Short mmCIF file of C-alpha atoms in Angstrom, two decimals:
data_model
loop_
_atom_site.label_atom_id
_atom_site.label_comp_id
_atom_site.label_asym_id
_atom_site.label_seq_id
_atom_site.Cartn_x
_atom_site.Cartn_y
_atom_site.Cartn_z
CA MET A 1 -14.33 -13.52 23.97
CA PRO A 2 -15.69 -13.72 27.50
CA GLY A 3 -13.02 -13.94 30.14
CA PRO A 4 -12.95 -15.79 33.46
CA THR A 5 -15.20 -13.24 35.17
CA VAL A 6 -17.99 -13.60 32.61
CA LEU A 7 -17.68 -17.39 32.72
CA LEU A 8 -18.09 -17.30 36.49
CA VAL A 9 -21.07 -14.93 36.29
CA VAL A 10 -22.79 -17.16 33.74
CA SER A 11 -22.09 -20.36 35.67
CA TYR A 12 -23.54 -18.93 38.89
CA ALA A 13 -26.59 -17.58 37.07
CA LEU A 14 -27.22 -20.92 35.39
CA GLY A 15 -26.74 -22.80 38.64
CA HIS A 16 -28.46 -20.45 41.07
CA GLY A 17 -30.69 -18.24 38.95
CA ARG A 18 -31.37 -14.55 39.41
CA ARG A 19 -30.77 -14.68 43.15
CA SER A 20 -27.03 -15.03 42.49
CA ALA A 21 -26.94 -11.99 40.20
CA ALA A 22 -26.65 -9.33 42.90
CA ALA A 23 -23.83 -11.10 44.73
CA THR A 24 -21.96 -11.94 41.54
CA VAL A 25 -22.28 -8.49 40.02
CA ALA A 26 -21.28 -6.82 43.31
CA GLY A 27 -18.18 -9.04 43.42
CA VAL A 28 -17.30 -8.13 39.84
CA ALA A 29 -17.79 -4.42 40.54
CA LEU A 30 -15.60 -4.49 43.66
CA GLY A 31 -13.01 -6.67 41.90
CA ASP A 32 -12.78 -4.26 38.97
CA THR A 33 -12.65 -1.31 41.36
CA THR A 34 -9.79 -3.01 43.23
CA ALA A 35 -7.93 -3.64 39.96
CA VAL A 36 -8.39 -0.03 38.81
CA ILE A 37 -7.25 1.39 42.15
CA ALA A 38 -4.30 -1.00 42.35
CA SER A 39 -3.29 0.01 38.83
CA LEU A 40 -3.61 3.71 39.57
CA LEU A 41 -1.58 3.31 42.75
CA GLY A 42 1.22 1.72 40.78
CA LEU A 43 0.67 -2.02 41.18
CA GLY A 44 0.19 -2.35 37.43
CA ALA A 45 3.51 -0.65 36.74
CA LEU A 46 5.12 -2.76 39.45
CA LEU A 47 3.65 -5.93 37.91
CA ALA A 48 4.91 -4.88 34.51
CA ALA A 49 8.40 -4.21 35.92
CA SER A 50 8.71 -7.07 38.42
CA ALA A 51 8.82 -10.51 36.88
CA MET A 52 8.62 -12.21 40.28
CA LEU A 53 5.58 -10.27 41.54
CA PHE A 54 3.79 -10.69 38.23
CA THR A 55 4.51 -14.42 38.26
CA VAL A 56 3.29 -14.87 41.84
CA LEU A 57 0.02 -13.02 41.18
CA LYS A 58 -0.39 -14.84 37.88
CA TRP A 59 0.00 -18.26 39.53
CA VAL A 60 -2.38 -17.38 42.37
CA GLY A 61 -5.00 -16.24 39.87
CA ALA A 62 -4.40 -19.26 37.62
CA ALA A 63 -4.68 -21.71 40.53
CA TYR A 64 -7.91 -20.08 41.69
CA LEU A 65 -9.43 -20.33 38.20
CA VAL A 66 -8.44 -23.99 37.91
CA TYR A 67 -9.91 -24.67 41.37
CA LEU A 68 -13.20 -23.02 40.38
CA GLY A 69 -13.24 -24.88 37.07
CA VAL A 70 -12.71 -28.27 38.70
CA LYS A 71 -15.35 -27.44 41.28
CA LEU A 72 -17.85 -26.50 38.57
CA TRP A 73 -16.95 -29.57 36.49
CA ARG A 74 -17.70 -31.80 39.47
CA ALA A 75 -20.79 -29.88 40.62
CA PRO A 76 -23.85 -32.06 41.19
CA VAL A 77 -26.79 -31.63 38.86
CA SER A 78 -30.45 -31.55 39.75
CA ALA A 79 -33.05 -34.11 38.81
CA ASN A 80 -36.53 -32.98 37.81
CA GLY A 81 -35.82 -29.39 38.79
CA ILE A 82 -34.95 -30.34 42.39
CA PRO A 83 -31.60 -28.84 43.40
CA ALA A 84 -28.88 -31.46 43.87
CA ALA A 85 -26.93 -29.35 46.34
CA PRO A 86 -27.84 -26.54 48.69
CA PRO A 87 -27.48 -23.12 47.10
CA ALA A 88 -24.25 -21.24 47.73
CA PRO A 89 -24.64 -18.37 50.19
CA PRO A 90 -24.47 -14.91 48.61
CA TRP A 91 -21.28 -13.96 50.48
CA LYS A 92 -19.49 -16.98 48.99
CA ILE A 93 -20.68 -16.09 45.48
CA PHE A 94 -19.57 -12.50 46.07
CA LEU A 95 -16.09 -13.60 47.23
CA HIS A 96 -15.63 -15.92 44.24
CA ALA A 97 -16.58 -13.19 41.78
CA TYR A 98 -14.37 -10.69 43.59
CA GLY A 99 -11.40 -13.07 43.66
CA VAL A 100 -11.60 -14.00 40.00
CA THR A 101 -11.90 -10.35 38.95
CA ALA A 102 -9.39 -8.76 41.33
CA LEU A 103 -6.72 -11.46 40.97
CA ASN A 104 -6.55 -11.22 37.21
CA PRO A 105 -3.07 -9.75 36.55
CA LYS A 106 -3.99 -9.10 32.92
CA GLY A 107 -6.73 -6.75 34.10
CA ILE A 108 -4.39 -4.77 36.32
CA VAL A 109 -1.74 -4.44 33.62
CA PHE A 110 -4.49 -3.58 31.10
CA PHE A 111 -5.49 -0.51 33.11
CA VAL A 112 -1.89 0.71 33.28
CA ALA A 113 -1.51 0.30 29.52
CA PHE A 114 -4.99 1.46 28.49
CA LEU A 115 -6.12 4.35 30.69
CA PRO A 116 -3.13 6.70 30.16
CA GLN A 117 -3.76 6.75 26.40
CA PHE A 118 -6.91 8.80 27.03
CA VAL A 119 -5.47 11.25 29.52
CA ASP A 120 -4.76 14.86 28.59
CA ARG A 121 -1.42 15.58 30.28
CA GLY A 122 -2.32 19.27 30.41
CA GLY A 123 -5.34 18.65 32.64
CA ASP A 124 -5.88 17.16 36.08
CA VAL A 125 -4.49 13.65 35.47
CA ALA A 126 -5.79 12.13 38.71
CA TRP A 127 -9.33 13.37 38.06
CA GLN A 128 -9.26 12.07 34.48
CA LEU A 129 -8.00 8.64 35.60
CA LEU A 130 -10.73 8.53 38.25
CA ILE A 131 -13.39 9.27 35.63
CA LEU A 132 -11.96 6.74 33.15
CA GLY A 133 -11.57 4.04 35.81
CA SER A 134 -15.06 4.67 37.18
CA SER A 135 -16.51 4.55 33.67
CA PHE A 136 -14.86 1.19 33.07
CA VAL A 137 -16.21 -0.20 36.36
CA VAL A 138 -19.74 0.96 35.53
CA ILE A 139 -19.59 -0.56 32.04
CA ALA A 140 -18.11 -3.83 33.37
CA THR A 141 -20.79 -3.99 36.06
CA VAL A 142 -23.62 -3.46 33.55
CA ASN A 143 -22.00 -6.07 31.30
CA ALA A 144 -21.81 -8.61 34.16
CA LEU A 145 -25.42 -7.86 35.09
CA ALA A 146 -26.54 -8.42 31.49
CA TYR A 147 -24.73 -11.76 31.33
CA ALA A 148 -26.16 -12.80 34.70
CA LEU A 149 -29.73 -11.94 33.75
CA LEU A 150 -29.47 -13.56 30.32
CA ALA A 151 -27.99 -16.74 31.78
CA ALA A 152 -30.57 -16.79 34.58
CA GLY A 153 -33.28 -16.51 31.94
CA ALA A 154 -31.74 -19.43 30.03
CA ARG A 155 -31.71 -21.48 33.21
CA ARG A 156 -35.16 -22.86 32.46
CA ALA A 157 -33.81 -24.35 29.23
CA VAL A 158 -31.18 -26.32 31.12
CA ARG A 159 -33.43 -28.22 33.53
CA ARG A 160 -32.47 -31.66 32.19
CA PRO A 161 -29.59 -33.25 34.12
CA SER A 162 -27.71 -34.08 30.90
CA VAL A 163 -27.85 -30.45 29.78
CA GLN A 164 -26.85 -29.23 33.26
CA ARG A 165 -23.91 -31.62 33.27
CA ALA A 166 -22.83 -30.41 29.82
CA VAL A 167 -23.11 -26.76 30.90
CA ASN A 168 -21.16 -27.45 34.12
CA ARG A 169 -18.45 -29.31 32.25
CA THR A 170 -18.23 -26.73 29.50
CA GLY A 171 -18.04 -23.87 31.99
CA GLY A 172 -15.65 -25.82 34.22
CA GLY A 173 -13.46 -26.68 31.25
CA LEU A 174 -13.42 -23.05 30.14
CA LEU A 175 -12.45 -21.88 33.64
CA VAL A 176 -9.66 -24.47 33.81
CA GLY A 177 -8.58 -23.37 30.32
CA ALA A 178 -8.61 -19.73 31.43
CA GLY A 179 -6.50 -20.73 34.43
CA LEU A 180 -4.02 -22.54 32.21
CA LEU A 181 -3.88 -19.61 29.78
CA THR A 182 -3.30 -17.29 32.72
CA ALA A 183 -0.47 -19.54 33.92
CA LEU A 184 1.10 -19.62 30.45
CA TRP A 185 0.59 -15.92 29.75
CA GLY A 186 3.91 -14.08 29.67
CA ARG A 187 4.82 -10.86 31.37
CA PRO A 188 4.08 -7.78 29.26
CA ALA A 189 7.00 -6.24 27.44
#
């Protein structure tokens, strides 16, 4: 099931077309890189061990997702293919994608739990973790790019204001739901 990052990528692509793809995908790539590095430096283990730190990061991420969801829900729609609002600048799109990806505590904890399972303890552990983490970032970046391009291609199909409103509200509702799930998600055992 697509997570908050994919929902954000799709919503930007539907709203802004292909021009948002580079900024969104770059934000996802840097956000995933930040999560991998933070995990490898011990933040993931710290989050798993510290209930307070995990809770703070979880609530920050949840609040941000809810904010983005409400913003998308309330986003103006265009009439007759004329944009209802000025397009978001690429740096703002980049920061949103980065924030949603990097502030996802589940992602950070995932790397701590997932990557070590594929490490040969007899070899150079740091090098192996670098390769595994880099591989994940490349795959996640290609995945985000595919979603962005597919959604940008579907943009033509959502020209009618009623369809745009439904897409905005569905995406906004899913982002709010992801924020609420993030808020309710418990600390890993």
